[in-house]
């Protein structure tokens, strides 16, 4: 079957899901396609270029998911509702890809139409909300960084060590607020609440 950029990105995503960001190599992608590594370079310049294309694909999917989420909102929705809809869609799509958060966070800092589309729409939402121009880009970047960081924690693969009753009692004594005030929320509830907290901070900029 003829090699195309789409097929190479497909193979890159599948390989990435198995070996991760730093383990990915053009040789592995070529082997998955049944091709020689050298033949990939007619379509993709190098590994960084491939990672950028993979990240762009995820961002495009997230943009489309955000469009659907915004379309589903009722007419009386607020700008906070629109922010939450976009953030929730982005979190879901990133989470659907193994290592998706690392891919977006560590991919080479190159211009990505997909990522720029997400940022552009978020900036339009903040503009409509009345956020001053001096704060819009920082607010949008903070919101997007929060989503990526949240999913990064969700996709962490390390194992939580076993805690005995004695150890737990000791930790509870030393760090009472950490344990007693920890929110009893699901991940979805925690995410929604965190996005709303950020929106409250942004709203303060509008009022000021």
mmCIF file of N, CA, C and O in Angstrom, residues 117-188:
data_model
loop_
_atom_site.group_PDB
_atom_site.id
_atom_site.type_symbol
_atom_site.label_atom_id
_atom_site.label_comp_id
_atom_site.label_asym_id
_atom_site.label_seq_id
_atom_site.Cartn_x
_atom_site.Cartn_y
_atom_site.Cartn_z
ATOM 1 N N UNK A 117 -5.960 26.782 16.241
ATOM 2 C CA UNK A 117 -7.421 26.883 16.128
ATOM 3 C C UNK A 117 -8.084 26.840 17.497
ATOM 4 O O UNK A 117 -9.028 27.580 17.769
ATOM 5 N N UNK A 118 -7.581 25.940 18.361
ATOM 6 C CA UNK A 118 -8.115 25.848 19.724
ATOM 7 C C UNK A 118 -7.869 27.142 20.476
ATOM 8 O O UNK A 118 -8.776 27.681 21.139
ATOM 9 N N UNK A 119 -6.649 27.674 20.381
ATOM 10 C CA UNK A 119 -6.313 28.920 21.058
ATOM 11 C C UNK A 119 -7.130 30.090 20.511
ATOM 12 O O UNK A 119 -7.635 30.926 21.269
ATOM 13 N N UNK A 120 -7.270 30.158 19.194
ATOM 14 C CA UNK A 120 -8.010 31.260 18.565
ATOM 15 C C UNK A 120 -9.454 31.295 19.060
ATOM 16 O O UNK A 120 -9.983 32.367 19.391
ATOM 17 N N UNK A 121 -10.102 30.145 19.114
ATOM 18 C CA UNK A 121 -11.501 30.116 19.554
ATOM 19 C C UNK A 121 -11.618 30.475 21.029
ATOM 20 O O UNK A 121 -12.552 31.184 21.430
ATOM 21 N N UNK A 122 -10.682 30.011 21.828
ATOM 22 C CA UNK A 122 -10.701 30.349 23.245
ATOM 23 C C UNK A 122 -10.507 31.847 23.440
ATOM 24 O O UNK A 122 -11.184 32.473 24.278
ATOM 25 N N UNK A 123 -9.625 32.446 22.659
ATOM 26 C CA UNK A 123 -9.416 33.895 22.737
ATOM 27 C C UNK A 123 -10.669 34.653 22.312
ATOM 28 O O UNK A 123 -10.995 35.699 22.891
ATOM 29 N N UNK A 124 -11.372 34.150 21.314
ATOM 30 C CA UNK A 124 -12.632 34.794 20.894
ATOM 31 C C UNK A 124 -13.657 34.739 22.015
ATOM 32 O O UNK A 124 -14.398 35.705 22.240
ATOM 33 N N UNK A 125 -13.700 33.610 22.710
ATOM 34 C CA UNK A 125 -14.636 33.480 23.831
ATOM 35 C C UNK A 125 -14.302 34.487 24.930
ATOM 36 O O UNK A 125 -15.194 35.130 25.495
ATOM 37 N N UNK A 126 -13.027 34.638 25.240
ATOM 38 C CA UNK A 126 -12.600 35.586 26.273
ATOM 39 C C UNK A 126 -12.825 37.026 25.826
ATOM 40 O O UNK A 126 -13.165 37.892 26.647
ATOM 41 N N UNK A 127 -12.650 37.293 24.543
ATOM 42 C CA UNK A 127 -12.924 38.630 24.009
ATOM 43 C C UNK A 127 -14.400 38.964 24.168
ATOM 44 O O UNK A 127 -14.761 40.056 24.614
ATOM 45 N N UNK A 128 -15.257 38.012 23.826
ATOM 46 C CA UNK A 128 -16.701 38.209 23.958
ATOM 47 C C UNK A 128 -17.103 38.408 25.415
ATOM 48 O O UNK A 128 -18.042 39.150 25.727
ATOM 49 N N UNK A 129 -16.347 37.771 26.317
ATOM 50 C CA UNK A 129 -16.638 37.907 27.751
ATOM 51 C C UNK A 129 -16.225 39.273 28.288
ATOM 52 O O UNK A 129 -16.666 39.670 29.372
ATOM 53 N N UNK A 130 -15.352 39.965 27.542
ATOM 54 C CA UNK A 130 -14.905 41.278 27.995
ATOM 55 C C UNK A 130 -13.570 41.279 28.701
ATOM 56 O O UNK A 130 -13.219 42.260 29.373
ATOM 57 N N UNK A 131 -12.794 40.205 28.549
ATOM 58 C CA UNK A 131 -11.469 40.154 29.179
ATOM 59 C C UNK A 131 -10.553 41.149 28.472
ATOM 60 O O UNK A 131 -10.458 41.136 27.244
ATOM 61 N N UNK A 132 -9.870 42.024 29.208
ATOM 62 C CA UNK A 132 -8.975 43.011 28.599
ATOM 63 C C UNK A 132 -7.887 42.345 27.757
ATOM 64 O O UNK A 132 -7.433 41.241 28.064
ATOM 65 N N UNK A 133 -7.467 43.000 26.705
ATOM 66 C CA UNK A 133 -6.505 42.426 25.768
ATOM 67 C C UNK A 133 -5.187 42.053 26.443
ATOM 68 O O UNK A 133 -4.538 41.083 26.066
ATOM 69 N N UNK A 134 -4.784 42.815 27.459
ATOM 70 C CA UNK A 134 -3.518 42.532 28.137
ATOM 71 C C UNK A 134 -3.538 41.211 28.894
ATOM 72 O O UNK A 134 -2.472 40.684 29.254
ATOM 73 N N UNK A 135 -4.732 40.679 29.147
ATOM 74 C CA UNK A 135 -4.852 39.456 29.948
ATOM 75 C C UNK A 135 -5.342 38.252 29.149
ATOM 76 O O UNK A 135 -5.276 37.127 29.639
ATOM 77 N N UNK A 136 -5.833 38.465 27.937
ATOM 78 C CA UNK A 136 -6.486 37.377 27.212
ATOM 79 C C UNK A 136 -5.559 36.214 26.903
ATOM 80 O O UNK A 136 -5.900 35.050 27.141
ATOM 81 N N UNK A 137 -4.382 36.483 26.367
ATOM 82 C CA UNK A 137 -3.502 35.393 25.956
ATOM 83 C C UNK A 137 -3.006 34.606 27.170
ATOM 84 O O UNK A 137 -2.885 33.379 27.123
ATOM 85 N N UNK A 138 -2.760 35.312 28.276
ATOM 86 C CA UNK A 138 -2.310 34.620 29.489
ATOM 87 C C UNK A 138 -3.439 33.766 30.049
ATOM 88 O O UNK A 138 -3.221 32.628 30.490
ATOM 89 N N UNK A 139 -4.653 34.305 30.042
ATOM 90 C CA UNK A 139 -5.807 33.555 30.540
ATOM 91 C C UNK A 139 -6.040 32.298 29.704
ATOM 92 O O UNK A 139 -6.266 31.207 30.244
ATOM 93 N N UNK A 140 -5.965 32.441 28.385
ATOM 94 C CA UNK A 140 -6.187 31.297 27.500
ATOM 95 C C UNK A 140 -5.092 30.249 27.690
ATOM 96 O O UNK A 140 -5.371 29.045 27.776
ATOM 97 N N UNK A 141 -3.851 30.698 27.775
ATOM 98 C CA UNK A 141 -2.738 29.769 27.959
ATOM 99 C C UNK A 141 -2.835 29.053 29.300
ATOM 100 O O UNK A 141 -2.533 27.859 29.403
ATOM 101 N N UNK A 142 -3.275 29.775 30.328
ATOM 102 C CA UNK A 142 -3.435 29.165 31.657
ATOM 103 C C UNK A 142 -4.500 28.080 31.628
ATOM 104 O O UNK A 142 -4.321 26.987 32.189
ATOM 105 N N UNK A 143 -5.602 28.353 30.964
ATOM 106 C CA UNK A 143 -6.688 27.376 30.865
ATOM 107 C C UNK A 143 -6.230 26.124 30.111
ATOM 108 O O UNK A 143 -6.476 24.996 30.555
ATOM 109 N N UNK A 144 -5.544 26.325 28.993
ATOM 110 C CA UNK A 144 -5.084 25.180 28.210
ATOM 111 C C UNK A 144 -4.013 24.382 28.942
ATOM 112 O O UNK A 144 -4.002 23.147 28.895
ATOM 113 N N UNK A 145 -3.121 25.080 29.638
ATOM 114 C CA UNK A 145 -2.083 24.395 30.415
ATOM 115 C C UNK A 145 -2.707 23.581 31.537
ATOM 116 O O UNK A 145 -2.237 22.487 31.865
ATOM 117 N N UNK A 146 -3.774 24.116 32.136
ATOM 118 C CA UNK A 146 -4.454 23.387 33.210
ATOM 119 C C UNK A 146 -5.054 22.086 32.668
ATOM 120 O O UNK A 146 -4.939 21.037 33.312
ATOM 121 N N UNK A 147 -5.689 22.154 31.511
ATOM 122 C CA UNK A 147 -6.296 20.947 30.944
ATOM 123 C C UNK A 147 -5.222 19.892 30.667
ATOM 124 O O UNK A 147 -5.365 18.720 31.034
ATOM 125 N N UNK A 148 -4.132 20.313 30.029
ATOM 126 C CA UNK A 148 -3.052 19.378 29.726
ATOM 127 C C UNK A 148 -2.464 18.775 30.997
ATOM 128 O O UNK A 148 -2.229 17.566 31.082
ATOM 129 N N UNK A 149 -2.229 19.615 32.000
ATOM 130 C CA UNK A 149 -1.681 19.127 33.262
ATOM 131 C C UNK A 149 -2.623 18.185 33.981
ATOM 132 O O UNK A 149 -2.184 17.190 34.583
ATOM 133 N N UNK A 150 -3.916 18.456 33.917
ATOM 134 C CA UNK A 150 -4.909 17.595 34.567
ATOM 135 C C UNK A 150 -4.885 16.202 33.940
ATOM 136 O O UNK A 150 -4.861 15.185 34.640
ATOM 137 N N UNK A 151 -4.873 16.163 32.605
ATOM 138 C CA UNK A 151 -4.852 14.867 31.916
ATOM 139 C C UNK A 151 -3.514 14.172 32.126
ATOM 140 O O UNK A 151 -3.446 12.941 32.210
ATOM 141 N N UNK A 152 -2.442 14.950 32.235
ATOM 142 C CA UNK A 152 -1.121 14.374 32.481
ATOM 143 C C UNK A 152 -1.142 13.571 33.780
ATOM 144 O O UNK A 152 -0.587 12.470 33.857
ATOM 145 N N UNK A 153 -1.789 14.100 34.810
ATOM 146 C CA UNK A 153 -1.913 13.374 36.069
ATOM 147 C C UNK A 153 -2.802 12.145 35.908
ATOM 148 O O UNK A 153 -2.518 11.079 36.462
ATOM 149 N N UNK A 154 -3.873 12.286 35.132
ATOM 150 C CA UNK A 154 -4.780 11.158 34.930
ATOM 151 C C UNK A 154 -4.095 10.016 34.183
ATOM 152 O O UNK A 154 -4.406 8.835 34.408
ATOM 153 N N UNK A 155 -3.179 10.354 33.294
ATOM 154 C CA UNK A 155 -2.531 9.333 32.484
ATOM 155 C C UNK A 155 -1.224 8.822 33.090
ATOM 156 O O UNK A 155 -0.549 8.010 32.480
ATOM 157 N N UNK A 156 -0.873 9.312 34.278
ATOM 158 C CA UNK A 156 0.350 8.858 34.942
ATOM 159 C C UNK A 156 0.261 7.351 35.184
ATOM 160 O O UNK A 156 -0.783 6.831 35.596
ATOM 161 N N UNK A 157 1.368 6.658 34.955
ATOM 162 C CA UNK A 157 1.350 5.196 35.031
ATOM 163 C C UNK A 157 2.023 4.629 36.282
ATOM 164 O O UNK A 157 2.070 3.418 36.453
ATOM 165 N N UNK A 158 2.563 5.502 37.148
ATOM 166 C CA UNK A 158 3.238 4.967 38.335
ATOM 167 C C UNK A 158 2.221 4.371 39.312
ATOM 168 O O UNK A 158 1.064 4.777 39.353
ATOM 169 N N UNK A 159 2.657 3.400 40.090
ATOM 170 C CA UNK A 159 1.788 2.724 41.049
ATOM 171 C C UNK A 159 1.851 3.413 42.409
ATOM 172 O O UNK A 159 2.925 3.793 42.881
ATOM 173 N N UNK A 160 0.681 3.574 43.029
ATOM 174 C CA UNK A 160 0.625 4.171 44.357
ATOM 175 C C UNK A 160 1.074 3.137 45.388
ATOM 176 O O UNK A 160 0.553 2.023 45.423
ATOM 177 N N UNK A 161 2.064 3.467 46.218
ATOM 178 C CA UNK A 161 2.557 2.487 47.195
ATOM 179 C C UNK A 161 1.497 2.169 48.252
ATOM 180 O O UNK A 161 0.658 3.010 48.590
ATOM 181 N N UNK A 162 1.551 0.945 48.756
ATOM 182 C CA UNK A 162 0.603 0.538 49.793
ATOM 183 C C UNK A 162 0.883 1.321 51.075
ATOM 184 O O UNK A 162 2.035 1.577 51.423
ATOM 185 N N UNK A 163 -0.190 1.706 51.759
ATOM 186 C CA UNK A 163 -0.065 2.501 52.987
ATOM 187 C C UNK A 163 -0.717 1.728 54.133
ATOM 188 O O UNK A 163 -1.895 1.373 54.065
ATOM 189 N N UNK A 164 0.060 1.471 55.181
ATOM 190 C CA UNK A 164 -0.479 0.782 56.342
ATOM 191 C C UNK A 164 -1.280 1.760 57.194
ATOM 192 O O UNK A 164 -1.210 2.983 57.002
ATOM 193 N N UNK A 165 -2.028 1.219 58.150
ATOM 194 C CA UNK A 165 -2.806 2.073 59.044
ATOM 195 C C UNK A 165 -1.895 2.984 59.865
ATOM 196 O O UNK A 165 -2.229 4.154 60.098
ATOM 197 N N UNK A 166 -0.766 2.462 60.274
ATOM 198 C CA UNK A 166 0.175 3.262 61.060
ATOM 199 C C UNK A 166 0.742 4.416 60.216
ATOM 200 O O UNK A 166 0.849 5.551 60.695
ATOM 201 N N UNK A 167 1.096 4.108 58.987
ATOM 202 C CA UNK A 167 1.629 5.140 58.102
ATOM 203 C C UNK A 167 0.575 6.205 57.824
ATOM 204 O O UNK A 167 0.866 7.409 57.835
ATOM 205 N N UNK A 168 -0.655 5.755 57.579
ATOM 206 C CA UNK A 168 -1.737 6.698 57.308
ATOM 207 C C UNK A 168 -1.985 7.604 58.508
ATOM 208 O O UNK A 168 -2.173 8.824 58.351
ATOM 209 N N UNK A 169 -1.985 7.029 59.706
ATOM 210 C CA UNK A 169 -2.204 7.822 60.922
ATOM 211 C C UNK A 169 -1.106 8.868 61.094
ATOM 212 O O UNK A 169 -1.366 10.016 61.489
ATOM 213 N N UNK A 170 0.123 8.465 60.781
ATOM 214 C CA UNK A 170 1.250 9.400 60.882
ATOM 215 C C UNK A 170 1.108 10.533 59.868
ATOM 216 O O UNK A 170 1.311 11.707 60.198
ATOM 217 N N UNK A 171 0.737 10.190 58.632
ATOM 218 C CA UNK A 171 0.566 11.211 57.596
ATOM 219 C C UNK A 171 -0.581 12.147 57.935
ATOM 220 O O UNK A 171 -0.501 13.362 57.711
ATOM 221 N N UNK A 172 -1.658 11.596 58.500
ATOM 222 C CA UNK A 172 -2.810 12.409 58.872
ATOM 223 C C UNK A 172 -2.438 13.427 59.951
ATOM 224 O O UNK A 172 -2.914 14.565 59.947
ATOM 225 N N UNK A 173 -1.571 13.021 60.859
ATOM 226 C CA UNK A 173 -1.121 13.931 61.919
ATOM 227 C C UNK A 173 -0.227 15.032 61.356
ATOM 228 O O UNK A 173 -0.341 16.202 61.736
ATOM 229 N N UNK A 174 0.654 14.659 60.459
ATOM 230 C CA UNK A 174 1.614 15.622 59.913
ATOM 231 C C UNK A 174 0.997 16.539 58.873
ATOM 232 O O UNK A 174 1.374 17.705 58.752
ATOM 233 N N UNK A 175 0.050 16.025 58.106
ATOM 234 C CA UNK A 175 -0.544 16.808 57.011
ATOM 235 C C UNK A 175 -2.071 16.769 57.082
ATOM 236 O O UNK A 175 -2.746 16.241 56.195
ATOM 237 N N UNK A 176 -2.647 17.332 58.141
ATOM 238 C CA UNK A 176 -4.099 17.220 58.350
ATOM 239 C C UNK A 176 -4.930 17.849 57.236
ATOM 240 O O UNK A 176 -5.963 17.298 56.846
ATOM 241 N N UNK A 177 -4.492 18.991 56.727
ATOM 242 C CA UNK A 177 -5.296 19.653 55.696
ATOM 243 C C UNK A 177 -5.303 18.862 54.393
ATOM 244 O O UNK A 177 -6.319 18.815 53.697
ATOM 245 N N UNK A 178 -4.173 18.245 54.081
ATOM 246 C CA UNK A 178 -4.089 17.463 52.851
ATOM 247 C C UNK A 178 -5.095 16.320 52.858
ATOM 248 O O UNK A 178 -5.781 16.052 51.867
ATOM 249 N N UNK A 179 -5.232 15.667 54.022
ATOM 250 C CA UNK A 179 -6.090 14.490 54.093
ATOM 251 C C UNK A 179 -7.525 14.820 54.475
ATOM 252 O O UNK A 179 -8.465 14.243 53.942
ATOM 253 N N UNK A 180 -7.706 15.751 55.405
ATOM 254 C CA UNK A 180 -9.050 16.040 55.885
ATOM 255 C C UNK A 180 -9.831 16.946 54.937
ATOM 256 O O UNK A 180 -11.056 16.877 54.867
ATOM 257 N N UNK A 181 -9.102 17.818 54.213
ATOM 258 C CA UNK A 181 -9.789 18.759 53.335
ATOM 259 C C UNK A 181 -9.735 18.345 51.874
ATOM 260 O O UNK A 181 -10.178 19.085 51.001
ATOM 261 N N UNK A 182 -9.158 17.189 51.600
ATOM 262 C CA UNK A 182 -9.134 16.699 50.223
ATOM 263 C C UNK A 182 -10.570 16.536 49.729
ATOM 264 O O UNK A 182 -11.402 15.942 50.414
ATOM 265 N N UNK A 183 -10.890 17.097 48.563
ATOM 266 C CA UNK A 183 -12.270 17.032 48.066
ATOM 267 C C UNK A 183 -12.712 15.610 47.771
ATOM 268 O O UNK A 183 -11.962 14.827 47.195
ATOM 269 N N UNK A 184 -13.907 15.293 48.182
ATOM 270 C CA UNK A 184 -14.472 13.974 47.906
ATOM 271 C C UNK A 184 -15.253 14.055 46.596
ATOM 272 O O UNK A 184 -16.478 13.933 46.553
ATOM 273 N N UNK A 185 -14.524 14.287 45.524
ATOM 274 C CA UNK A 185 -15.148 14.490 44.226
ATOM 275 C C UNK A 185 -14.638 13.460 43.226
ATOM 276 O O UNK A 185 -13.517 12.968 43.345
ATOM 277 N N UNK A 186 -15.461 13.173 42.236
ATOM 278 C CA UNK A 186 -14.996 12.341 41.133
ATOM 279 C C UNK A 186 -14.046 13.177 40.289
ATOM 280 O O UNK A 186 -13.985 14.402 40.427
ATOM 281 N N UNK A 187 -13.317 12.539 39.404
ATOM 282 C CA UNK A 187 -12.398 13.277 38.532
ATOM 283 C C UNK A 187 -13.151 14.274 37.648
ATOM 284 O O UNK A 187 -12.681 15.391 37.419
ATOM 285 N N UNK A 188 -14.326 13.860 37.162
ATOM 286 C CA UNK A 188 -15.118 14.767 36.334
ATOM 287 C C UNK A 188 -15.575 15.989 37.132
ATOM 288 O O UNK A 188 -15.515 17.128 36.643
#
